[in-house]
Coordinates of C-alpha atoms and ligand atoms in Angstrom, one line a residue:
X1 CA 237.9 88.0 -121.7
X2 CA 235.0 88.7 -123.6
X3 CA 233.4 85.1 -123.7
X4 CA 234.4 85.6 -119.5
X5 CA 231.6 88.6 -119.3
X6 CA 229.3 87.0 -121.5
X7 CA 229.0 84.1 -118.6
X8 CA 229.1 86.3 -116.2
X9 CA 225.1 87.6 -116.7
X10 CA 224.4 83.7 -116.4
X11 CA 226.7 83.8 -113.0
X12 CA 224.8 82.3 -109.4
X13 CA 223.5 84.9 -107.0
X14 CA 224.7 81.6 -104.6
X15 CA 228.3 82.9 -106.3
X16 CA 230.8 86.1 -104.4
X17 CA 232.0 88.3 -106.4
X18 CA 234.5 90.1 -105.4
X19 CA 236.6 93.7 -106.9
X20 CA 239.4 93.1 -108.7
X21 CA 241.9 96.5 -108.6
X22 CA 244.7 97.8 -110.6
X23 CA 248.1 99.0 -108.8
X24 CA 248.7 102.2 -110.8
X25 CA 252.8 102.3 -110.7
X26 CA 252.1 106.6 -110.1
X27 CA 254.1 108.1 -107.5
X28 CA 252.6 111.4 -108.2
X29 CA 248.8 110.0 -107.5
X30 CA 250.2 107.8 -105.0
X31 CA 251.3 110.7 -102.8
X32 CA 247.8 112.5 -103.3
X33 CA 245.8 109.4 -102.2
X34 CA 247.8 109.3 -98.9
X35 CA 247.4 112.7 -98.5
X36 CA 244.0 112.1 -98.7
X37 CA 243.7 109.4 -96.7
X38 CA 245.6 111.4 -94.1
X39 CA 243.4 114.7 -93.8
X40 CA 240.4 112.4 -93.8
X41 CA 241.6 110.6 -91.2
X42 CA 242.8 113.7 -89.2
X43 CA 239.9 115.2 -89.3
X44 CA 237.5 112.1 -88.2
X45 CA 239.3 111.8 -85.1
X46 CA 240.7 115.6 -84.5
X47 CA 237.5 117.0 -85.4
X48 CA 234.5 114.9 -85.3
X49 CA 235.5 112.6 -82.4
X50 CA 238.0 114.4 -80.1
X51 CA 236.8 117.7 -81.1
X52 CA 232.7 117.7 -81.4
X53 CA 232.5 114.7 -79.3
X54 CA 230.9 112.8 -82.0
X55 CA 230.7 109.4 -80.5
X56 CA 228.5 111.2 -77.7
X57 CA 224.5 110.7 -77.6
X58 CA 223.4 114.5 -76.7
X59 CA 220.7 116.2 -74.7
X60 CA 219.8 119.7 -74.9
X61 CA 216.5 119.7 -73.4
X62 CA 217.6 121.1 -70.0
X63 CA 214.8 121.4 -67.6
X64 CA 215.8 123.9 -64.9
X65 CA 214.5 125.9 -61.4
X66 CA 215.5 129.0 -60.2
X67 CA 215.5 130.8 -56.6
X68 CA 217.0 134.1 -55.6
X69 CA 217.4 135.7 -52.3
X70 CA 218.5 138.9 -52.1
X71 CA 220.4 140.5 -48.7
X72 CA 221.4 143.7 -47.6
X73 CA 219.9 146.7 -46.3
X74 CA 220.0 150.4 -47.2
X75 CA 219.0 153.6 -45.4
X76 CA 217.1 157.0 -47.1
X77 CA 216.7 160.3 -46.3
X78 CA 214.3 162.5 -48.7
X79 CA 211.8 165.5 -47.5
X80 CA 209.2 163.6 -49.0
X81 CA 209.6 159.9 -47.0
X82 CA 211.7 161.3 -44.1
X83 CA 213.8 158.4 -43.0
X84 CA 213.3 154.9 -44.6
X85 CA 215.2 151.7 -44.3
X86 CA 215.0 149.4 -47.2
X87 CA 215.1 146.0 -46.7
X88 CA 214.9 142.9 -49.6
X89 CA 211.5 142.9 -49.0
X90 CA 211.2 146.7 -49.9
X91 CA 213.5 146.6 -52.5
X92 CA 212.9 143.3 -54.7
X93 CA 210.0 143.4 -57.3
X94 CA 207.9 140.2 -57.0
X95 CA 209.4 139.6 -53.8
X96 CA 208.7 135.8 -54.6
X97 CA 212.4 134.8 -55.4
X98 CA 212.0 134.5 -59.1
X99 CA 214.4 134.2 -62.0
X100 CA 213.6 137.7 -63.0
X101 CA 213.8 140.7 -60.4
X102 CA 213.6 143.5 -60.1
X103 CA 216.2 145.4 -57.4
X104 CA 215.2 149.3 -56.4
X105 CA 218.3 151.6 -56.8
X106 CA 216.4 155.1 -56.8
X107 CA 212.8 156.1 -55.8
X108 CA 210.3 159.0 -55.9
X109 CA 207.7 158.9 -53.5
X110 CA 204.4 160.7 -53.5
X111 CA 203.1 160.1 -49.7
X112 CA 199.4 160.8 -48.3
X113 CA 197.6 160.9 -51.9
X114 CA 194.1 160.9 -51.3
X115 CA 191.0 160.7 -53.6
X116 CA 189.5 163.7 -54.4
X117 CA 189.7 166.7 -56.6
X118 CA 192.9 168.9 -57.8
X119 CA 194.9 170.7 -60.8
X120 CA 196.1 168.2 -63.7
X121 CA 199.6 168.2 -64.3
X122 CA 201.0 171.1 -66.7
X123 CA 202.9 168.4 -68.4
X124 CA 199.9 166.4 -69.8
X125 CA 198.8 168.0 -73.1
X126 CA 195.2 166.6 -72.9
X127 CA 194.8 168.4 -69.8
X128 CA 195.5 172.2 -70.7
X129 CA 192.2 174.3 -70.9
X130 CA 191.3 178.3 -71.6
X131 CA 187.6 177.8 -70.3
X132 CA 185.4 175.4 -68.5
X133 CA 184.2 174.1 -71.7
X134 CA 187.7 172.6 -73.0
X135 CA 187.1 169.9 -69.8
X136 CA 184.5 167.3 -70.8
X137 CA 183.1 166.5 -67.2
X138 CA 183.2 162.8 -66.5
X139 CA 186.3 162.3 -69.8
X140 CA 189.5 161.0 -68.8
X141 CA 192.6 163.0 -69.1
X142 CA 194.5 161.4 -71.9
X143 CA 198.0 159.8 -70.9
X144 CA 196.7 162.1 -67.5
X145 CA 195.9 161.3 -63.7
X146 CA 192.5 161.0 -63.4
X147 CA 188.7 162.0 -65.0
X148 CA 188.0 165.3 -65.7
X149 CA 186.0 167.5 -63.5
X150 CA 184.3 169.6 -66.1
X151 CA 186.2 173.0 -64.5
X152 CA 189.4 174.7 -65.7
X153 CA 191.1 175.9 -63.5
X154 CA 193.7 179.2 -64.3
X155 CA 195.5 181.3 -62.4
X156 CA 193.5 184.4 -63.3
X157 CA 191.2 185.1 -66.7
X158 CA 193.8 185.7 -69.2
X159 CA 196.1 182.6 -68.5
X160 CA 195.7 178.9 -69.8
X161 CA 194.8 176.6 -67.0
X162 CA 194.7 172.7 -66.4
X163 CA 191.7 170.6 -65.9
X164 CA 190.3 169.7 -63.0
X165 CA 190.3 165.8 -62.6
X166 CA 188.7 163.8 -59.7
X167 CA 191.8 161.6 -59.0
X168 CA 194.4 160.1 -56.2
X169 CA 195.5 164.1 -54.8
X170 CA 198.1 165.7 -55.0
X171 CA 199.1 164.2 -58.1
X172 CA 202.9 162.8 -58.8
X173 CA 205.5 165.7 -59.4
X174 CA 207.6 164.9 -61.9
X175 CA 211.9 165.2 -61.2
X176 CA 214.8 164.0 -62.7
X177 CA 216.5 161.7 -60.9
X178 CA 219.8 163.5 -59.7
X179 CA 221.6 160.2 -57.8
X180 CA 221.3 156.9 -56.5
X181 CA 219.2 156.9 -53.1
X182 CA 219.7 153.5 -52.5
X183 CA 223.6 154.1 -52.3
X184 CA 224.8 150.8 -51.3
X185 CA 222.7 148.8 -53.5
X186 CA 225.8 147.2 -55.5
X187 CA 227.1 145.7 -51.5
X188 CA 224.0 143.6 -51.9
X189 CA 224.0 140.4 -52.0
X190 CA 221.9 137.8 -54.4
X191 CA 222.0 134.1 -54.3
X192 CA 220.8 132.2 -57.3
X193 CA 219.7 128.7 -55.9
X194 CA 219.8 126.4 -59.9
X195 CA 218.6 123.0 -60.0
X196 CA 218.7 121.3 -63.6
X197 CA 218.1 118.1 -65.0
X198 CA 218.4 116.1 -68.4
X199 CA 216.1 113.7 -68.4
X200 CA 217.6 111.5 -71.2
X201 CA 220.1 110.8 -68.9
X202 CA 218.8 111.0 -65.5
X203 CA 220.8 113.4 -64.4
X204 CA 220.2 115.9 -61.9
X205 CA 222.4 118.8 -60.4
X206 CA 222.8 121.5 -58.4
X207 CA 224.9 124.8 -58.6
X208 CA 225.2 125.2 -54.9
X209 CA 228.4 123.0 -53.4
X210 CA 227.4 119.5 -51.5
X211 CA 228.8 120.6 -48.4
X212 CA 228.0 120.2 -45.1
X213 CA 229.7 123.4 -43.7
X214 CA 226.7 125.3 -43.0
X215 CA 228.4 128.3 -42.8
X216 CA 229.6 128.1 -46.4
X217 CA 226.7 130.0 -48.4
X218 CA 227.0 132.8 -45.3
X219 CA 230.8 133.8 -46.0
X220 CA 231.6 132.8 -49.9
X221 CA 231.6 134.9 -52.9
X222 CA 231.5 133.3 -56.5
X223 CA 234.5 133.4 -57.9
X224 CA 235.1 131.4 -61.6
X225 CA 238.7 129.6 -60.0
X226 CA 238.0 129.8 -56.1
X227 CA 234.4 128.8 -55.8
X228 CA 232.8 128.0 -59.1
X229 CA 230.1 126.6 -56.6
X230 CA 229.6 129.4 -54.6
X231 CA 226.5 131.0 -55.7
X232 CA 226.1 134.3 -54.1
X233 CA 226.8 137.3 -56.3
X234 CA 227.4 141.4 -54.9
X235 CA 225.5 142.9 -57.2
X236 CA 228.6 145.2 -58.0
X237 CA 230.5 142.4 -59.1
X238 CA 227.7 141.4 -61.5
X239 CA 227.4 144.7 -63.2
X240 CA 231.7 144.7 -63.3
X241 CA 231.7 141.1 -64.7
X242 CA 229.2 142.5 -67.2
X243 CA 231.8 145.9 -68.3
X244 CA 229.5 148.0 -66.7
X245 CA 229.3 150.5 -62.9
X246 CA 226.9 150.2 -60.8
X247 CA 226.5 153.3 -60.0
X248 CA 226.5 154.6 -63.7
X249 CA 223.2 152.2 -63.8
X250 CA 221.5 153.0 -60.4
X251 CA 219.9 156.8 -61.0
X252 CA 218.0 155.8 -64.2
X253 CA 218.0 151.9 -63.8
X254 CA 219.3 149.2 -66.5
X255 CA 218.6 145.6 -67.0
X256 CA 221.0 142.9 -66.7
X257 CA 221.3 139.5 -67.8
X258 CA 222.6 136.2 -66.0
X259 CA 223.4 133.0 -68.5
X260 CA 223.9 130.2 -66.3
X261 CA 225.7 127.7 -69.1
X262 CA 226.2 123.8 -68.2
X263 CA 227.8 122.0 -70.4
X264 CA 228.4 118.4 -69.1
X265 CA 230.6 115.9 -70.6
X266 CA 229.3 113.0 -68.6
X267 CA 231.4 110.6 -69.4
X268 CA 233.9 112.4 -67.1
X269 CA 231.8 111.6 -64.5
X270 CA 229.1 114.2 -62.1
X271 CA 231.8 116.6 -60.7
X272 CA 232.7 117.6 -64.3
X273 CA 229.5 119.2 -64.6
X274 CA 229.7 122.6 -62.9
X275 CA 227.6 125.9 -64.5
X276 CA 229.5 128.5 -66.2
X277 CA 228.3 132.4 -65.6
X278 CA 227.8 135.0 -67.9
X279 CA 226.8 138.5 -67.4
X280 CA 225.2 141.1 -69.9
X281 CA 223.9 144.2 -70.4
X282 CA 220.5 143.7 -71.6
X283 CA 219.3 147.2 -72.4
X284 CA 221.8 148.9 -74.5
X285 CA 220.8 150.5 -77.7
X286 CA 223.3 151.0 -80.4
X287 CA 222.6 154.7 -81.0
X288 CA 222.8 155.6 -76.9
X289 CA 220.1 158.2 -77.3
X290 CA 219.2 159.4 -73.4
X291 CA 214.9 159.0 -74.5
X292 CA 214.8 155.3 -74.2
X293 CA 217.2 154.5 -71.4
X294 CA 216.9 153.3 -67.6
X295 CA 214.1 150.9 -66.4
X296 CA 211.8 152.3 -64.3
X297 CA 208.3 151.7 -63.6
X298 CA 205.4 152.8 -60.8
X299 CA 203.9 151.2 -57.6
X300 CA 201.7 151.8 -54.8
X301 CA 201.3 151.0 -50.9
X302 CA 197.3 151.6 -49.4
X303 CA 197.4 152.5 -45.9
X304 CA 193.8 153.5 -43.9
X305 CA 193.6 156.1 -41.3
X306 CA 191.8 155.9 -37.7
X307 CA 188.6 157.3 -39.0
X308 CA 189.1 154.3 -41.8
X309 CA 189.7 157.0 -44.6
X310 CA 191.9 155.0 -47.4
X311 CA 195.3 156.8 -48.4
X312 CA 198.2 155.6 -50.4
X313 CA 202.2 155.9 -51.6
X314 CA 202.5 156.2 -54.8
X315 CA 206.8 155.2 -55.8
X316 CA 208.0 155.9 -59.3
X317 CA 210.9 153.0 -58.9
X318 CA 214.1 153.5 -60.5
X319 CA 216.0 149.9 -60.8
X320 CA 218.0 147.1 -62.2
X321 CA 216.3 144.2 -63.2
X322 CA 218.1 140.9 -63.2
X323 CA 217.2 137.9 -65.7
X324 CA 218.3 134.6 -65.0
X325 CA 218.6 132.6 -67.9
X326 CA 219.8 128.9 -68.1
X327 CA 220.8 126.9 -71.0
X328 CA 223.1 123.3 -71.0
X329 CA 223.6 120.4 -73.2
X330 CA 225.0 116.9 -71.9
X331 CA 226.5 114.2 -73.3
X332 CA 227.1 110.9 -72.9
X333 CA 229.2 107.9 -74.9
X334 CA 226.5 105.7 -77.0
X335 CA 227.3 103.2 -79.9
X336 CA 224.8 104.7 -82.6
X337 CA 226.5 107.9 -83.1
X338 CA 230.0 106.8 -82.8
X339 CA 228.7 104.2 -85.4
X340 CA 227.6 106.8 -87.8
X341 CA 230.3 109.0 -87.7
X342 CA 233.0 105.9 -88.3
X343 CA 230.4 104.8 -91.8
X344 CA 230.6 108.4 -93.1
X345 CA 234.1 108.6 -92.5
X346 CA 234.5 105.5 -94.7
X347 CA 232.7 106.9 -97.0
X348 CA 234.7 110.3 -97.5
X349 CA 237.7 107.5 -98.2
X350 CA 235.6 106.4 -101.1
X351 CA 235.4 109.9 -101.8
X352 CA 238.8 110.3 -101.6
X353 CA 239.6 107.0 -104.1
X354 CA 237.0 108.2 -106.2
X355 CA 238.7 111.4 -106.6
X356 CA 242.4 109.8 -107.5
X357 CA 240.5 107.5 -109.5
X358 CA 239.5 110.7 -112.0
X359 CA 243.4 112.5 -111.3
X360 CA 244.8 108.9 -112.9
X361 CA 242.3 108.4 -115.7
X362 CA 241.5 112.3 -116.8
X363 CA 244.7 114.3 -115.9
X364 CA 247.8 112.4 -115.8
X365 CA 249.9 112.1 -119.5
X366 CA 249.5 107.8 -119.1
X367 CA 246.0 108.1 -118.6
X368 CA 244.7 106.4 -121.9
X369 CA 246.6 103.3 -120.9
X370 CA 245.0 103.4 -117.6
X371 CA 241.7 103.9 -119.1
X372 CA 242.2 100.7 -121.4
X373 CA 243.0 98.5 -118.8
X374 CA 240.4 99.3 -116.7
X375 CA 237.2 99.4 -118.7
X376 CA 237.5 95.9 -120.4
X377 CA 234.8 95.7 -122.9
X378 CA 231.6 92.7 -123.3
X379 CA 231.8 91.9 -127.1
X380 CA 229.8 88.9 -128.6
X381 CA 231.7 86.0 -129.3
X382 CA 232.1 86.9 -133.0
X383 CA 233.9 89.9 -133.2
X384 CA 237.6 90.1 -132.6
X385 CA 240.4 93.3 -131.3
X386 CA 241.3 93.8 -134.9
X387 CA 237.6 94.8 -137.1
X388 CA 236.3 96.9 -134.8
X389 CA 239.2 98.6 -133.1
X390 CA 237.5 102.2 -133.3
X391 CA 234.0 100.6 -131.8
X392 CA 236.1 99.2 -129.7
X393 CA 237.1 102.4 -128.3
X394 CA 233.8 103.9 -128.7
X395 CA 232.1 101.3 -126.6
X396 CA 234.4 102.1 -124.1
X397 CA 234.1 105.8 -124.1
X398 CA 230.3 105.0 -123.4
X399 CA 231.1 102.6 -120.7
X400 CA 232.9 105.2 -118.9
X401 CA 230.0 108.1 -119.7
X402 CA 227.8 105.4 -117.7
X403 CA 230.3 104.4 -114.6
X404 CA 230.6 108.7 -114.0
Ligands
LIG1 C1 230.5 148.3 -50.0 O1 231.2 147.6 -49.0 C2 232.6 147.9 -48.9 C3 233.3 147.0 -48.0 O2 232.5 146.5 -47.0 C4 232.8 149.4 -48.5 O3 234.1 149.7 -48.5 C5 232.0 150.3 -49.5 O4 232.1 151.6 -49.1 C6 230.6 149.8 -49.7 N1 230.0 150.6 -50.8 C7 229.0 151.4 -50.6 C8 228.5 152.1 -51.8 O5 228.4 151.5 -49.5

């Protein structure tokens, strides 16, 4: 044996070696090795392959458009505007068709301002005055309406007063909104026009169905079973889909959010791939304090008179605002991963043989026999079993220090 390991530094590089293995008569370590064996097996193919797909290539750079159309019409009444009618050019904010918009549920309109001079509101603090002095002629009106005139103006001597600012007249009044004016906002209608690509894999679709029925997009409604293609949304059913009421949002005005989720398998082939919708409430706060809530924000309309005399509508817009988001990942079968993930699953069996390898030698009652017969010892030539027994022994001990 020894003389054998002496040779074997000398041995050919032209020569194959090969392992040479003991059969360890140990039911006990046996049963774990199998069991082993087993759950790694189980979980290559269970998890890693049939599971996380792991002999799939992936992409998850999605490049995506988005359109939106809204439709739907609404009628107002106020003393203010008189009688209005509200189309989807009124009522979306850009009115380009873009992934976010904004969709007016409630309105305060301040018609016919004009530029000129008048009272700053009560309600701005930078504005309040006792005498003429207190208004810095030509200052602006902090957080106010306009620049200051360099008057106060009061009621009578002993009062306090507001500024008077040169400014667009009369100035907004400020209300609370008590309702919806836009009442049947959530009966309108907004189709989401998606085109996406992954360009690893040359793949392009739409979410709108190939059809040539071109009455389709006029009469469907999304519906996750029925028409997973359809892609017109009531924009009650968006705020319902989300846990939320319309109506509860429309007086002060909410945001919402639209996830528009592909994720292909494409080795199932291009009908497979069909977006998934999700729909969020974007603008809850945790501690539902009334300060922060709603979505609203201000706009204008400049009209000119006969004698060319510029006016203008000032809205204060109460709304929900819609955000279309998409994300997607594809895959696809390709040998390079599926090649990986079979090599580390061999490995994790060496792990596993490893592992009985240490039960055997370490814990079981027979392991010093074990131990002996697989570490053989190198000894010179000289030396025999019997002298050196405990070296023996020693030597061995090292060996295994340097094999673990
Ligand atoms: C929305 O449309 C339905 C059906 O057409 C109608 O019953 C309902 O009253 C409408 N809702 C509003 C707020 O106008």
């Amino acid at each position: 044996m020894a003389g054998s390991c002496l040779k074997g530094r000398f041995l050919s590089v032209f020569d194959y070696k090969t392992e040479k293995y003991i059969v360890a008569k140990n039911k006990k370590v046996g049963v774990l090795y199998r069991v082993i064996q087993l759950s790694i097996i189980g979980y290559i193919i269970g998890w890693v392959f049939v599971s996380k797909k792991g002999y799939q290539e992936t992409d998850e750079a999605i490049q995506s458009s988005v359109i939106t159309k809204l439709k739907g019409v609404s009628v107002t009444n106020t003393s203010e505007s008189g009688l209005l009618v509200w189309g989807p050019e009124d009522y979306v904010i850009p009115p380009q068709g873009e992934a976010v918009l904004f969709v007016v549920t409630n309105f305060l309109e301040t018609p016919n301002q004009k530029l000129g001079y008048c009272a700053e509101s009560p309600k701005v603090l930078d504005g309040h005055c006792r005498v003429d002095r207190d208004c810095d002629k030509g200052k602006m009106v902090v957080a106010g309406n306009g620049i200051m005139s360099g008057r106060c103006l009061r009621k009578d001597e002993s009062s306090n007063g507001t500024c008077e600012i040169y400014g667009w007249c009369p100035i907004e009044r400020k209300f609370k909104p008590q309702g919806p004016l836009l009442t049947n906002a959530e009966n309108f209608t907004i189709y989401i026009k998606n085109f996406i690509q992954f360009p690893k894999f040359k793949f392009s679709k739409s979410n709108v169905l190939e059809t040539t029925d071109d009455s389709y997009l006029k009469k469907c409604r999304y519906d996750e079973e029925l028409h997973p293609y359809c892609p017109i949304f009531r924009l009650g059913d968006i705020t319902q889909r989300a846990r939320y009421n319309f109506q509860d949002m429309s007086t002060f005005g909410g945001s919402i959010g639209i996830m528009i989720s592909w994720n292909c398998d494409l080795d199932k082939g291009y009908s497979h791939c069909h977006p998934q919708y999700y729909f969020t409430r974007l603008d809850i706060s945790v501690s539902n304090t009334t300060i922060a809530t709603g979505f609203n924000f201000r706009h204008t309309r400049y009209f000119k008179n006969a004698t060319g005399e510029s006016y203008r509508s000032l809205f204060k817009v109460y709304g929900v605002r819609f955000n279309i988001m998409v994300h997607g990942k594809a895959g696809m079968f390709s040998i390079i991963p599926t090649a990986i993930n079979v090599a580390s699953g061999l490995a994790l069996m060496g792990a596993g043989a490893f592992f009985c390898d240490m039960v055997l030698l370490y814990l079981m009652k027979k392991g010093n026999s074990y131990r002996e017969r697989k570490f053989e010892d190198c000894r010179s030539k000289k030396s025999t079993s019997e002298d050196n027994s405990v070296e023996d022994k020693k030597a061995a001990m090292e060996q295994e220090n340097l094999t673990f």
